[in-house]
């Protein structure tokens, strides 16, 4: 292992960062030089070093010192069982770049296990981006179960439901949740959940060895609102009740408490799986989501996190 410098970084750290900015974030060498405060020639050498040392294999294969430090601090702060921090591109506004690749790698680690696993999957833009990064595999001994309904308000298939994409890519048995994201009433949800097929899928989700979920904020541009699952009046009512975020449709406040609202009474999603018997890993990044992520970790709605440097620093502020 390379000797660590006083400032906590190594030349391999810099090479890994430069390689990530070039191969993953798509920066030119001039842009990398400007962002890292080095010459273009130094940027070129670092990118070359990242390849010659085997650090870049499409995905980043070297933990950057600062990312490791942030991950350890987050583990301690929130008692996390799993934490991975990826580099940030200061000028890129994407809410999936980097963490989608890291999320895919973590999903693949579970899929490579010989012992049969139940893998629960949420929904959303970030998870969709992660699933698109999965490598084709043959995993017929695993079960992949959806935590959320896959029917949009207009009756069409929910665009960001990813269960079928996962199953097709890794050839695992899939168990979709053939429900709307929100039922029309609490009584309708109870009726739907009482169906034998749904009961068995809910039981399977509850037994998950590992779950991957996204976190969304509940501001006026909340994904649930933009995608038509919530009305503007419902979004405002949730904010008034103190909601700051949601996981699989379950809305919670700044302390991570699931709210007792009429909207949560209509959520058709499976309950968030137990953190005592399995890992629940949040894959999310961005300043807009930081408050929601912090709340989810504070109450241990999740015991794992994959995010980027900027978001990690906000969570620790």
Short mmCIF file of C-alpha atoms in Angstrom, two decimals:
data_model
loop_
_atom_site.label_atom_id
_atom_site.label_comp_id
_atom_site.label_asym_id
_atom_site.label_seq_id
_atom_site.Cartn_x
_atom_site.Cartn_y
_atom_site.Cartn_z
CA UNK A 1 0.00 0.00 0.00
CA UNK A 2 1.30 3.45 -0.84
CA UNK A 3 2.57 5.52 2.07
CA UNK A 4 -0.02 8.05 3.25
CA UNK A 5 0.95 11.70 3.13
CA UNK A 6 0.39 14.18 5.97
CA UNK A 7 -2.67 15.62 4.28
CA UNK A 8 -4.35 12.21 4.31
CA UNK A 9 -4.09 11.57 0.60
CA UNK A 10 -1.77 9.53 -1.61
CA UNK A 11 -0.77 9.75 -5.23
CA UNK A 12 -3.06 6.80 -5.86
CA UNK A 13 -5.89 8.78 -4.25
CA UNK A 14 -5.27 11.56 -6.76
CA UNK A 15 -4.99 9.07 -9.61
CA UNK A 16 -8.27 7.46 -8.57
CA UNK A 17 -9.98 10.85 -8.39
CA UNK A 18 -8.62 11.90 -11.79
CA UNK A 19 -9.59 8.56 -13.31
CA UNK A 20 -13.11 8.86 -11.91
CA UNK A 21 -13.54 12.39 -13.25
CA UNK A 22 -12.33 11.26 -16.68
CA UNK A 23 -13.92 7.83 -17.16
CA UNK A 24 -17.09 8.10 -15.06
CA UNK A 25 -17.94 11.81 -14.97
CA UNK A 26 -16.77 12.45 -18.54
CA UNK A 27 -14.47 15.42 -17.86
CA UNK A 28 -11.71 16.44 -20.23
CA UNK A 29 -8.13 16.55 -18.96
CA UNK A 30 -8.28 20.35 -18.97
CA UNK A 31 -11.41 20.26 -16.82
CA UNK A 32 -9.78 17.77 -14.46
CA UNK A 33 -6.72 20.01 -14.15
CA UNK A 34 -8.90 22.99 -13.26
CA UNK A 35 -10.98 21.05 -10.72
CA UNK A 36 -7.95 19.48 -9.01
CA UNK A 37 -5.78 22.60 -9.17
CA UNK A 38 -3.00 20.94 -11.15
CA UNK A 39 -1.45 21.30 -14.60
CA UNK A 40 -2.94 19.59 -17.65
CA UNK A 41 0.20 17.45 -17.91
CA UNK A 42 -0.22 16.31 -14.30
CA UNK A 43 -3.87 15.50 -14.97
CA UNK A 44 -2.87 13.43 -17.99
CA UNK A 45 -0.27 11.52 -15.95
CA UNK A 46 -2.75 10.82 -13.16
CA UNK A 47 -5.37 9.51 -15.59
CA UNK A 48 -2.73 7.25 -17.14
CA UNK A 49 -1.64 6.10 -13.67
CA UNK A 50 -5.22 5.21 -12.78
CA UNK A 51 -5.23 2.79 -15.71
CA UNK A 52 -1.71 1.37 -15.32
CA UNK A 53 -2.32 0.65 -11.62
CA UNK A 54 -5.61 -1.10 -12.40
CA UNK A 55 -7.66 1.45 -10.45
CA UNK A 56 -10.10 2.03 -13.29
CA UNK A 57 -12.16 -0.88 -14.61
CA UNK A 58 -15.16 1.16 -15.75
CA UNK A 59 -15.94 1.55 -12.03
CA UNK A 60 -13.66 3.16 -9.48
CA UNK A 61 -11.56 0.44 -7.81
CA UNK A 62 -9.66 2.45 -5.21
CA UNK A 63 -11.10 4.09 -2.09
CA UNK A 64 -10.13 7.74 -1.87
CA UNK A 65 -8.80 8.70 1.53
CA UNK A 66 -11.30 11.50 2.11
CA UNK A 67 -14.18 9.23 1.11
CA UNK A 68 -12.98 6.59 3.57
CA UNK A 69 -12.81 9.18 6.34
CA UNK A 70 -16.32 10.43 5.62
CA UNK A 71 -17.65 6.87 5.53
CA UNK A 72 -16.11 6.05 8.92
CA UNK A 73 -17.51 9.21 10.49
CA UNK A 74 -20.98 8.45 9.13
CA UNK A 75 -20.77 4.86 10.40
CA UNK A 76 -19.99 6.18 13.86
CA UNK A 77 -22.55 9.00 13.80
CA UNK A 78 -25.49 6.87 12.65
CA UNK A 79 -24.40 3.35 13.73
CA UNK A 80 -24.37 2.17 10.12
CA UNK A 81 -23.61 -1.42 9.15
CA UNK A 82 -22.59 -0.36 5.64
CA UNK A 83 -21.39 2.96 4.27
CA UNK A 84 -19.75 3.82 0.97
CA UNK A 85 -18.86 7.31 -0.20
CA UNK A 86 -18.00 8.03 -3.83
CA UNK A 87 -16.18 11.09 -5.17
CA UNK A 88 -18.12 14.21 -6.13
CA UNK A 89 -17.79 16.12 -9.37
CA UNK A 90 -18.10 19.75 -8.19
CA UNK A 91 -19.68 20.96 -11.43
CA UNK A 92 -22.05 18.06 -12.12
CA UNK A 93 -25.65 18.43 -10.96
CA UNK A 94 -26.55 14.77 -11.56
CA UNK A 95 -28.19 13.00 -8.60
CA UNK A 96 -27.11 9.53 -9.75
CA UNK A 97 -23.61 9.71 -11.22
CA UNK A 98 -21.13 7.71 -9.19
CA UNK A 99 -23.62 6.28 -6.71
CA UNK A 100 -25.44 4.40 -9.48
CA UNK A 101 -22.21 2.55 -10.28
CA UNK A 102 -21.45 1.96 -6.58
CA UNK A 103 -25.01 0.77 -5.97
CA UNK A 104 -24.79 -1.67 -8.87
CA UNK A 105 -21.52 -3.05 -7.50
CA UNK A 106 -23.13 -3.64 -4.09
CA UNK A 107 -26.17 -5.33 -5.63
CA UNK A 108 -23.80 -7.56 -7.62
CA UNK A 109 -21.95 -8.55 -4.44
CA UNK A 110 -25.21 -9.92 -3.04
CA UNK A 111 -26.03 -11.66 -6.29
CA UNK A 112 -22.65 -13.43 -6.33
CA UNK A 113 -23.33 -15.13 -2.99
CA UNK A 114 -23.73 -18.89 -3.24
CA UNK A 115 -26.31 -19.02 -0.45
CA UNK A 116 -29.81 -18.12 -1.73
CA UNK A 117 -30.71 -14.52 -0.95
CA UNK A 118 -33.94 -12.55 -0.85
CA UNK A 119 -33.10 -9.12 -2.29
CA UNK A 120 -35.72 -6.40 -1.92
CA UNK A 121 -35.73 -3.46 -4.31
CA UNK A 122 -37.46 -0.09 -3.99
CA UNK A 123 -38.09 2.27 -6.86
CA UNK A 124 -37.05 5.64 -8.23
CA UNK A 125 -34.64 7.37 -10.54
CA UNK A 126 -31.49 6.50 -8.61
CA UNK A 127 -32.27 2.80 -8.34
CA UNK A 128 -33.20 2.71 -12.01
CA UNK A 129 -29.81 4.22 -12.85
CA UNK A 130 -28.08 1.66 -10.61
CA UNK A 131 -29.92 -1.28 -12.16
CA UNK A 132 -28.92 -0.07 -15.61
CA UNK A 133 -25.29 -0.54 -14.52
CA UNK A 134 -25.71 -4.20 -13.52
CA UNK A 135 -23.64 -6.78 -15.35
CA UNK A 136 -25.57 -9.73 -16.86
CA UNK A 137 -25.51 -12.69 -14.48
CA UNK A 138 -27.28 -16.03 -13.97
CA UNK A 139 -28.71 -16.12 -10.43
CA UNK A 140 -31.68 -18.51 -10.46
CA UNK A 141 -31.10 -19.38 -6.79
CA UNK A 142 -31.90 -15.83 -5.62
CA UNK A 143 -35.26 -14.10 -5.26
CA UNK A 144 -35.74 -10.42 -6.08
CA UNK A 145 -38.87 -8.85 -4.61
CA UNK A 146 -40.35 -5.40 -5.14
CA UNK A 147 -41.09 -3.24 -2.11
CA UNK A 148 -43.46 -0.95 -3.99
CA UNK A 149 -46.49 -1.15 -6.22
CA UNK A 150 -45.81 -1.07 -9.95
CA UNK A 151 -48.98 0.62 -11.17
CA UNK A 152 -49.16 4.37 -11.89
CA UNK A 153 -52.27 6.48 -11.16
CA UNK A 154 -53.39 6.18 -14.81
CA UNK A 155 -53.14 2.38 -14.70
CA UNK A 156 -49.91 2.14 -16.68
CA UNK A 157 -46.74 0.45 -15.42
CA UNK A 158 -44.79 2.72 -13.10
CA UNK A 159 -41.83 4.04 -15.10
CA UNK A 160 -39.27 3.88 -12.29
CA UNK A 161 -40.23 0.45 -10.98
CA UNK A 162 -37.14 -1.65 -11.64
CA UNK A 163 -38.01 -5.19 -10.54
CA UNK A 164 -38.40 -6.53 -14.09
CA UNK A 165 -35.15 -4.90 -15.23
CA UNK A 166 -33.25 -6.60 -12.42
CA UNK A 167 -34.81 -9.99 -13.07
CA UNK A 168 -34.11 -9.80 -16.78
CA UNK A 169 -30.47 -8.81 -16.27
CA UNK A 170 -29.52 -11.32 -13.59
CA UNK A 171 -31.96 -14.16 -14.37
CA UNK A 172 -33.25 -14.34 -10.80
CA UNK A 173 -36.79 -15.20 -9.78
CA UNK A 174 -38.76 -11.96 -9.47
CA UNK A 175 -41.73 -11.12 -7.30
CA UNK A 176 -43.41 -7.85 -8.34
CA UNK A 177 -45.95 -6.05 -6.17
CA UNK A 178 -49.01 -5.88 -8.47
CA UNK A 179 -50.49 -2.88 -6.68
CA UNK A 180 -50.83 0.87 -7.09
CA UNK A 181 -48.26 2.91 -5.19
CA UNK A 182 -51.13 4.47 -3.22
CA UNK A 183 -54.55 2.88 -2.71
CA UNK A 184 -57.61 5.12 -2.93
CA UNK A 185 -58.35 4.59 0.76
CA UNK A 186 -57.05 2.80 3.84
CA UNK A 187 -59.81 0.22 3.54
CA UNK A 188 -58.89 -0.48 -0.08
CA UNK A 189 -55.27 -1.02 0.95
CA UNK A 190 -56.36 -3.50 3.60
CA UNK A 191 -58.49 -5.32 1.06
CA UNK A 192 -55.61 -5.48 -1.44
CA UNK A 193 -53.14 -6.66 1.19
CA UNK A 194 -55.51 -9.41 2.25
CA UNK A 195 -55.26 -11.16 -1.12
CA UNK A 196 -53.26 -14.42 -0.85
CA UNK A 197 -50.83 -13.52 -3.66
CA UNK A 198 -50.13 -10.11 -2.11
CA UNK A 199 -49.77 -11.55 1.39
CA UNK A 200 -47.09 -13.97 0.19
CA UNK A 201 -45.18 -11.18 -1.59
CA UNK A 202 -45.35 -8.96 1.51
CA UNK A 203 -44.07 -11.87 3.63
CA UNK A 204 -41.19 -12.41 1.21
CA UNK A 205 -40.27 -8.71 1.34
CA UNK A 206 -40.28 -8.84 5.15
CA UNK A 207 -37.75 -11.68 5.04
CA UNK A 208 -35.26 -9.84 2.81
CA UNK A 209 -31.58 -10.41 3.52
CA UNK A 210 -30.76 -7.06 1.94
CA UNK A 211 -32.85 -4.20 0.59
CA UNK A 212 -31.92 -1.32 -1.69
CA UNK A 213 -34.06 1.80 -1.47
CA UNK A 214 -34.02 5.40 -2.58
CA UNK A 215 -34.90 8.47 -0.51
CA UNK A 216 -36.80 11.45 -1.90
CA UNK A 217 -37.57 14.87 -0.50
CA UNK A 218 -41.11 16.25 -0.26
CA UNK A 219 -40.59 19.78 -1.53
CA UNK A 220 -42.89 21.26 -4.23
CA UNK A 221 -40.82 19.41 -6.85
CA UNK A 222 -40.98 16.07 -5.03
CA UNK A 223 -40.78 13.04 -7.36
CA UNK A 224 -44.06 11.68 -5.95
CA UNK A 225 -45.72 14.93 -7.02
CA UNK A 226 -43.98 15.25 -10.39
CA UNK A 227 -44.81 11.64 -11.26
CA UNK A 228 -48.48 12.08 -10.42
CA UNK A 229 -48.68 9.90 -7.31
CA UNK A 230 -49.50 12.85 -5.03
CA UNK A 231 -51.63 15.92 -5.69
CA UNK A 232 -50.32 19.39 -4.88
CA UNK A 233 -52.77 19.59 -1.98
CA UNK A 234 -51.50 16.27 -0.59
CA UNK A 235 -47.88 17.37 -0.91
CA UNK A 236 -48.64 20.60 0.98
CA UNK A 237 -50.54 18.66 3.65
CA UNK A 238 -47.55 16.37 4.14
CA UNK A 239 -45.18 19.30 4.52
CA UNK A 240 -47.55 20.93 7.00
CA UNK A 241 -47.54 17.69 8.99
CA UNK A 242 -43.73 17.89 9.14
CA UNK A 243 -42.79 15.44 6.38
CA UNK A 244 -39.25 15.88 5.02
CA UNK A 245 -38.82 12.70 3.00
CA UNK A 246 -40.14 9.35 1.88
CA UNK A 247 -38.92 5.81 1.30
CA UNK A 248 -41.09 3.61 -0.92
CA UNK A 249 -43.95 6.07 -0.37
CA UNK A 250 -43.69 5.99 3.44
CA UNK A 251 -43.42 9.64 4.54
CA UNK A 252 -41.44 10.61 7.63
CA UNK A 253 -40.51 13.71 9.61
CA UNK A 254 -37.12 15.25 10.46
CA UNK A 255 -36.66 12.71 13.27
CA UNK A 256 -37.32 9.81 10.92
CA UNK A 257 -40.72 9.03 12.42
CA UNK A 258 -43.25 7.53 10.00
CA UNK A 259 -46.13 10.02 10.08
CA UNK A 260 -49.63 9.05 11.09
CA UNK A 261 -51.43 10.68 8.18
CA UNK A 262 -54.25 9.69 5.88
CA UNK A 263 -51.72 9.53 3.05
CA UNK A 264 -49.48 6.99 4.82
CA UNK A 265 -52.61 4.98 5.58
CA UNK A 266 -53.01 4.54 1.81
CA UNK A 267 -49.43 3.47 1.03
CA UNK A 268 -49.64 0.07 -0.66
CA UNK A 269 -45.89 -0.56 -0.43
CA UNK A 270 -44.46 -3.22 1.83
CA UNK A 271 -43.26 -1.96 5.20
CA UNK A 272 -39.56 -1.13 5.22
CA UNK A 273 -37.83 -4.49 5.97
CA UNK A 274 -36.32 -5.14 9.40
CA UNK A 275 -32.93 -3.63 10.04
CA UNK A 276 -32.36 -6.19 12.80
CA UNK A 277 -32.30 -9.20 10.49
CA UNK A 278 -31.01 -7.65 7.26
CA UNK A 279 -29.41 -4.61 5.71
CA UNK A 280 -31.47 -1.75 4.28
CA UNK A 281 -29.19 0.37 2.10
CA UNK A 282 -30.17 3.86 0.98
CA UNK A 283 -28.73 4.90 -2.38
CA UNK A 284 -29.18 8.67 -2.66
CA UNK A 285 -27.27 11.92 -3.03
CA UNK A 286 -27.80 15.65 -3.42
CA UNK A 287 -28.30 18.69 -1.21
CA UNK A 288 -32.08 18.56 -1.78
CA UNK A 289 -32.17 15.08 -0.24
CA UNK A 290 -29.71 15.64 2.61
CA UNK A 291 -32.34 16.41 5.27
CA UNK A 292 -34.41 13.39 4.28
CA UNK A 293 -31.37 11.09 4.25
CA UNK A 294 -30.28 12.36 7.69
CA UNK A 295 -33.76 11.77 9.12
CA UNK A 296 -33.90 8.23 7.72
CA UNK A 297 -30.51 7.38 9.23
CA UNK A 298 -31.29 9.05 12.54
CA UNK A 299 -34.28 6.75 13.14
CA UNK A 300 -32.50 3.77 11.49
CA UNK A 301 -35.09 3.42 8.80
CA UNK A 302 -31.96 2.26 6.99
CA UNK A 303 -28.68 0.88 8.32
CA UNK A 304 -26.65 1.35 5.16
CA UNK A 305 -25.81 4.25 2.88
CA UNK A 306 -24.24 4.85 -0.52
CA UNK A 307 -23.81 8.53 -1.30
CA UNK A 308 -21.23 11.07 -2.50
CA UNK A 309 -18.74 13.33 -0.77
CA UNK A 310 -20.83 16.51 -0.91
CA UNK A 311 -23.88 14.82 0.57
CA UNK A 312 -21.79 13.06 3.22
CA UNK A 313 -20.35 16.39 4.34
CA UNK A 314 -23.87 17.85 4.61
CA UNK A 315 -24.99 14.88 6.71
CA UNK A 316 -22.09 15.45 9.09
CA UNK A 317 -22.52 19.24 9.33
#
